[in-house]
Short mmCIF file of C-alpha atoms and ligand atoms in Angstrom, two decimals:
data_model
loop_
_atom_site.label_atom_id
_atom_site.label_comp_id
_atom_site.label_asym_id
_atom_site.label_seq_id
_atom_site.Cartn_x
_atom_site.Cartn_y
_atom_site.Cartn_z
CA UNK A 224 10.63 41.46 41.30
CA UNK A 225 9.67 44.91 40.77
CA UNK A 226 9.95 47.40 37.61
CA UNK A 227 11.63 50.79 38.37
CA UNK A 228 11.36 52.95 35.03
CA UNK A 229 13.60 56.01 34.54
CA UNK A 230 11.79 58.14 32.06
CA UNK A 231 14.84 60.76 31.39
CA UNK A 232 12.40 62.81 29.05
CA UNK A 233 13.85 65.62 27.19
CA UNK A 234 16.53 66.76 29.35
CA UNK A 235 20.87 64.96 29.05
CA UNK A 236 23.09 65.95 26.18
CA UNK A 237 25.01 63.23 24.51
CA UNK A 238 28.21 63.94 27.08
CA UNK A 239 25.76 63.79 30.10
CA UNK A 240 23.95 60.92 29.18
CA UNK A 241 27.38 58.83 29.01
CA UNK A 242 27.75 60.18 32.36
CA UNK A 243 24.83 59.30 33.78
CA UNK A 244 25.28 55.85 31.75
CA UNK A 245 28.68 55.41 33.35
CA UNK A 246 27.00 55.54 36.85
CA UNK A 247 24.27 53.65 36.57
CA UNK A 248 26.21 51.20 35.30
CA UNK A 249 28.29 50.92 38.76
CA UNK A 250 24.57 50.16 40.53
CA UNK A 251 21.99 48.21 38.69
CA UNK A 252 22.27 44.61 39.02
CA UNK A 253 19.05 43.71 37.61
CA UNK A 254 17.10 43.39 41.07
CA UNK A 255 14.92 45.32 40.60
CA UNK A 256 14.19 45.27 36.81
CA UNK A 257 15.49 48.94 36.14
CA UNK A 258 14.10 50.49 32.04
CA UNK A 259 16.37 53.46 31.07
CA UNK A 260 14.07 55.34 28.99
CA UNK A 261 16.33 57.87 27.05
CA UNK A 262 15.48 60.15 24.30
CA UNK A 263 15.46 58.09 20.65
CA UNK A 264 18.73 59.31 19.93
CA UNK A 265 20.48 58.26 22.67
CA UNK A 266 18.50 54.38 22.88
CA UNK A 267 22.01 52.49 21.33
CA UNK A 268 24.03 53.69 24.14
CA UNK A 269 22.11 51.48 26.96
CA UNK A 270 22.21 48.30 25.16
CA UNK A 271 24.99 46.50 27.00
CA UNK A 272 23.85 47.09 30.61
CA UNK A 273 22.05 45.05 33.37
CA UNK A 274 19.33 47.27 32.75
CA UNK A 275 16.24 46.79 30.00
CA UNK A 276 15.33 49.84 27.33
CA UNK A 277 12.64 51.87 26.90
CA UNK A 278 11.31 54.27 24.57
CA UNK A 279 9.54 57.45 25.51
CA UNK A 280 6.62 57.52 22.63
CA UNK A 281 6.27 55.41 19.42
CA UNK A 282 4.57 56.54 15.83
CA UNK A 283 0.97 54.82 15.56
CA UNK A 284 2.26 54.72 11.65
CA UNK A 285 4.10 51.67 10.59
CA UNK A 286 6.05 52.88 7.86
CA UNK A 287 5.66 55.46 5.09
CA UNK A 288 5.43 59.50 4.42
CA UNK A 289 5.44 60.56 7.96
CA UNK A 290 8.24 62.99 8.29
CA UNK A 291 9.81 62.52 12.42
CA UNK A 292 8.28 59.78 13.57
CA UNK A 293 10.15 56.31 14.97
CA UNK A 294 8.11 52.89 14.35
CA UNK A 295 7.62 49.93 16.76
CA UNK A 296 9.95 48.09 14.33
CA UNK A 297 12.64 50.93 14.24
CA UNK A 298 12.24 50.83 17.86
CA UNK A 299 12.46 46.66 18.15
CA UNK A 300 14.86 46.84 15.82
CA UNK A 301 17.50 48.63 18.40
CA UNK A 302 16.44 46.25 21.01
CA UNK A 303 14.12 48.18 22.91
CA UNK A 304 12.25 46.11 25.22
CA UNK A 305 9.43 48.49 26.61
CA UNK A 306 7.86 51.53 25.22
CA UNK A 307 5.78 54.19 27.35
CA UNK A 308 2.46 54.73 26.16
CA UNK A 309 -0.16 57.54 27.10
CA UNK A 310 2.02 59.65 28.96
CA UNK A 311 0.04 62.44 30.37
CA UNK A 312 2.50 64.76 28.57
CA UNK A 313 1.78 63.51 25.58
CA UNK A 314 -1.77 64.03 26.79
CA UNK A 315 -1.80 67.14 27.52
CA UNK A 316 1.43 69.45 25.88
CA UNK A 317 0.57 67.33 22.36
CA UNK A 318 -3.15 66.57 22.54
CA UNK A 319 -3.30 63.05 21.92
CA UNK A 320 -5.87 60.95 23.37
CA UNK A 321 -6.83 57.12 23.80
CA UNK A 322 -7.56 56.81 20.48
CA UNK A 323 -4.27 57.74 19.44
CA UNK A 324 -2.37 55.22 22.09
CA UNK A 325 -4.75 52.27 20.82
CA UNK A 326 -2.09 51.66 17.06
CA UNK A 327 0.66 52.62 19.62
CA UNK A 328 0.02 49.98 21.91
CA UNK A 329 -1.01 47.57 19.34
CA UNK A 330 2.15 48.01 17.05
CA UNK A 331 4.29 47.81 20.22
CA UNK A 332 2.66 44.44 21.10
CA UNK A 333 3.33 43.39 17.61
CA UNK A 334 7.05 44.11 17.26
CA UNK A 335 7.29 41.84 20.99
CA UNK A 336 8.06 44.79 23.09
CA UNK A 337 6.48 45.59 26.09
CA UNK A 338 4.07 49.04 26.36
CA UNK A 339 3.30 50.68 29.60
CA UNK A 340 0.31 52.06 29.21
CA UNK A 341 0.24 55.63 31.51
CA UNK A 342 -3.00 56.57 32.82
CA UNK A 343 -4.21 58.66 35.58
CA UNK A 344 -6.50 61.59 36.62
CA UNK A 345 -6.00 65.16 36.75
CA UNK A 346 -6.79 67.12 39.88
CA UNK A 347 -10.49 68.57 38.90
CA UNK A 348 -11.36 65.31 38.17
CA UNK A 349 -10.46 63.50 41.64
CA UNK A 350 -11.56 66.55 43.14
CA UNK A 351 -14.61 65.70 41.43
CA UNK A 352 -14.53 62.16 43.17
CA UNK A 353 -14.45 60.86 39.07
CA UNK A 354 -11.07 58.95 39.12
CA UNK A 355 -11.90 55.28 39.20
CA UNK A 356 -14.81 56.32 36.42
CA UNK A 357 -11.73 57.84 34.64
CA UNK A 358 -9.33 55.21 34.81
CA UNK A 359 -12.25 52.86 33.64
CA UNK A 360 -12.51 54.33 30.30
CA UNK A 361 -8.78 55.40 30.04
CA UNK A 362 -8.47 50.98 30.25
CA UNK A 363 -11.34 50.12 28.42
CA UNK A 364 -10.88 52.31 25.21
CA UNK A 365 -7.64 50.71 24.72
CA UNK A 366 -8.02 46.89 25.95
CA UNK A 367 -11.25 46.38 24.22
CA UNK A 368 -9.23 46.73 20.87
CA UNK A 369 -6.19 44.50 21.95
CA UNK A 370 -6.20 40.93 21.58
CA UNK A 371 -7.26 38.94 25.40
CA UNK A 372 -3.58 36.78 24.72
CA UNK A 373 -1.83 40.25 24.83
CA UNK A 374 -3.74 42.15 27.46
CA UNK A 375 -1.18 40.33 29.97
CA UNK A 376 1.65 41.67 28.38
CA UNK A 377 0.92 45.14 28.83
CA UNK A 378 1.66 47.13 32.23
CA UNK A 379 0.00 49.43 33.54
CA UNK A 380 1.60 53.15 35.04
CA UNK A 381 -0.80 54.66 37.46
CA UNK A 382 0.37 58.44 37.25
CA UNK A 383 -2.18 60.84 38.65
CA UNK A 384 -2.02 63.98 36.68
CA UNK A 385 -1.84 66.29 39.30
CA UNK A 386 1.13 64.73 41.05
CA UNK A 387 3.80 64.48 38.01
CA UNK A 388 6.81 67.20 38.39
CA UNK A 389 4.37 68.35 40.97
CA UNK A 390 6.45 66.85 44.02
CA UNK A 391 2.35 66.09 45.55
CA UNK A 392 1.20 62.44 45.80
CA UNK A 393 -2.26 60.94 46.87
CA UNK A 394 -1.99 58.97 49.85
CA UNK A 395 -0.88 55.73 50.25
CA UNK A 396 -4.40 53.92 50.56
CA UNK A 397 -5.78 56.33 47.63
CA UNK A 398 -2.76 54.88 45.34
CA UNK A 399 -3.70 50.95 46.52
CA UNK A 400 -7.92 52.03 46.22
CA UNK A 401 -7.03 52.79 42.32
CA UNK A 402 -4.59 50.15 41.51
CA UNK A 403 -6.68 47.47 43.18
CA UNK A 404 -9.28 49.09 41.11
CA UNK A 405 -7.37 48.15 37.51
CA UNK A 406 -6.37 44.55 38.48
CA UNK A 407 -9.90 43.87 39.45
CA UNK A 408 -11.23 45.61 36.11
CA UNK A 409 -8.81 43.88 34.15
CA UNK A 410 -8.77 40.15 36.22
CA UNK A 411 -12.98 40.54 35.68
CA UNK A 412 -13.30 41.84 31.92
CA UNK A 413 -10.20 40.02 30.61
CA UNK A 414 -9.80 37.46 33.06
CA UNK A 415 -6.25 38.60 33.31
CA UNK A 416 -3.50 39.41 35.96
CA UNK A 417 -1.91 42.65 34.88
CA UNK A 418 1.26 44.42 36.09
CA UNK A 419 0.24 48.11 37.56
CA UNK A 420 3.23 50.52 38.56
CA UNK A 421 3.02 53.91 40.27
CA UNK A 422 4.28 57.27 38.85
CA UNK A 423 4.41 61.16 39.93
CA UNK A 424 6.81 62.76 42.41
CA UNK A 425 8.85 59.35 43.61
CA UNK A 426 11.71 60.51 45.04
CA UNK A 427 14.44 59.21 47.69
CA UNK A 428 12.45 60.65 50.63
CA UNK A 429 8.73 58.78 49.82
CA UNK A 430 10.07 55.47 48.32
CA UNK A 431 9.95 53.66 51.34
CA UNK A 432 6.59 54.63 52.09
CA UNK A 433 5.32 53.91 48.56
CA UNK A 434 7.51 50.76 48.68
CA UNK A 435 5.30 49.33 51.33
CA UNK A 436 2.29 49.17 48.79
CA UNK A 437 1.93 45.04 48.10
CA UNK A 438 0.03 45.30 45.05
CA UNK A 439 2.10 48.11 43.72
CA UNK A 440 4.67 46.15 41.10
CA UNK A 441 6.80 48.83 40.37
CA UNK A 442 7.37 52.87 39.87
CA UNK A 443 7.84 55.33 36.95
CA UNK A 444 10.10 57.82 37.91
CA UNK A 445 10.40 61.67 36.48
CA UNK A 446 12.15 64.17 38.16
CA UNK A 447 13.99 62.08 40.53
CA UNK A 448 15.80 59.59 37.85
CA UNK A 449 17.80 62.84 36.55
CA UNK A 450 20.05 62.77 39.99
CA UNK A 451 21.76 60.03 39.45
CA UNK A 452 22.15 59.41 43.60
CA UNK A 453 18.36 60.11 44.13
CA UNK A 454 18.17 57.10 41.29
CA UNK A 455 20.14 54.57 43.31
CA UNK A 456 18.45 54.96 46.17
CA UNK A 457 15.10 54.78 44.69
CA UNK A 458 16.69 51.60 43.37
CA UNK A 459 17.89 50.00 46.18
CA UNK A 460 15.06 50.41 48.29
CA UNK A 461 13.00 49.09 45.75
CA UNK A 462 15.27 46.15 45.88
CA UNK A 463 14.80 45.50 49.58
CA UNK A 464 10.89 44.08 49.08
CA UNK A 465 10.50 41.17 46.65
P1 PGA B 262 7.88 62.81 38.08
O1 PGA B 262 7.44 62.26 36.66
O2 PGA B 262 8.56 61.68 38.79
O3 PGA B 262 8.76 63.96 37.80
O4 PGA B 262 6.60 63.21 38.79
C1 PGA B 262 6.91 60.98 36.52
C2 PGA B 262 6.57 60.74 35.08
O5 PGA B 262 6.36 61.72 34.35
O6 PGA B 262 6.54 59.59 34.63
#
């Protein structure tokens, strides 16, 4: 079955979120597994649907004097069940890197939730023809540090830089060249099957083309999970390929 994630980011009051609760609520049957990734705040209001939960971010801190940040066990403790990791965002607008994601990933794993792990590109480096080399380390600087009987658990968001908000994809056989790149990476150096989903610019018009990609296990949608509509029919032609 595939994983559609809504990442809402930073955008629905409290009113519109009960809205947009209220609606996906009339559409999501649990094929395909749909994550509702609200802001923190908001996390309690999505816990009686036929949906899972997700969390945005995570603190690599477990517990102490760090003033605004939300632990894996804060997090598992409101029945989250996956938290992004490595967003490009977080990337880039708040300058954390790889070695920052490693304690996220790890205390994520810990508290039994499920990370996804976002990785990806940005357009100087494909340009550059330096994407798989890229991905490589993005994967390796993180997996080498997690323990081989939790490498399965994690899943993996292909999101090419370039192409989040940006309403710009890579081609379908540049999308199944990379994400046959990370099984094979992962299956050889951890002798693991993984779960890899796509992310950047999904919308209602290119899901069925992206839906076509077999090894492709899911998608991580921006933009296009803030129209409700656009969201239900990114859902339910996800649904139509098991
Ligand atoms: P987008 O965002 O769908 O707006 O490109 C995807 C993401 O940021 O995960």
């Amino acid at each position: 079955m595939k994983l559609i994630v809504l990442n809402l980011k930073l955008n629905f009051t409290l009113s519109e979120m009960v809205v947009y609760k209220k609606r996906l609520d009339e559409f999501v049957t649990g094929d395909p597994e749909v994550v509702v990734c609200p802001q923190y705040p908001y996390l309690s209001l999505f816990n009686d649907g036929n949906y899972n939960l997700g969390a945005q971010n995570v603190s690599e801190y477990t517990k102490g004097a760090f003033t605004g940040e939300v632990s894996a066990k804060d997090l598992a403790s409101l029945d989250v069940d996956y938290v992004i990791v490595g967003h490009s965002e977080r990337r880039t607008v708040f300058q954390e890197t790889d070695q920052n994601f490693i304690p996220k990933i790890i205390n994520t794993l810990n508290n039994n939730m499920t990370p996804i792990y976002c990785i990806g590109e940005n357009k100087e480096e494909r340009n550059r023809k330096k994407t798989l080399s890229v991905i490589q380390k993005q994967l390796a600087t993180v997996l080498n540090r997690v323990a081989l009987e939790n490498i399965s658990k994690i899943v993996i968001a292909y999101e090419p830089i370039w192409a989040i908000g940006s309403g710009k994809t890579p081609t379908i056989s540049e999308i199944d060249e990379v994400i046959t790149f990370i099984k094979n990476f992962v299956l050889n150096n951890y002798k693991e099957n993984i779960k890899v989903i796509y992310g950047g610019s999904v919308n209602d018009y290119n899901i069925s083309t992206l839906n076509k990609l077999d090894n492709c296990d899911g998608f991580i949608i921006g933009s296009s999970s803030l129209n409700i509509n656009e969201a239900q029919l990114i859902v339910k032609t996800t649904k139509l390929k098991k």
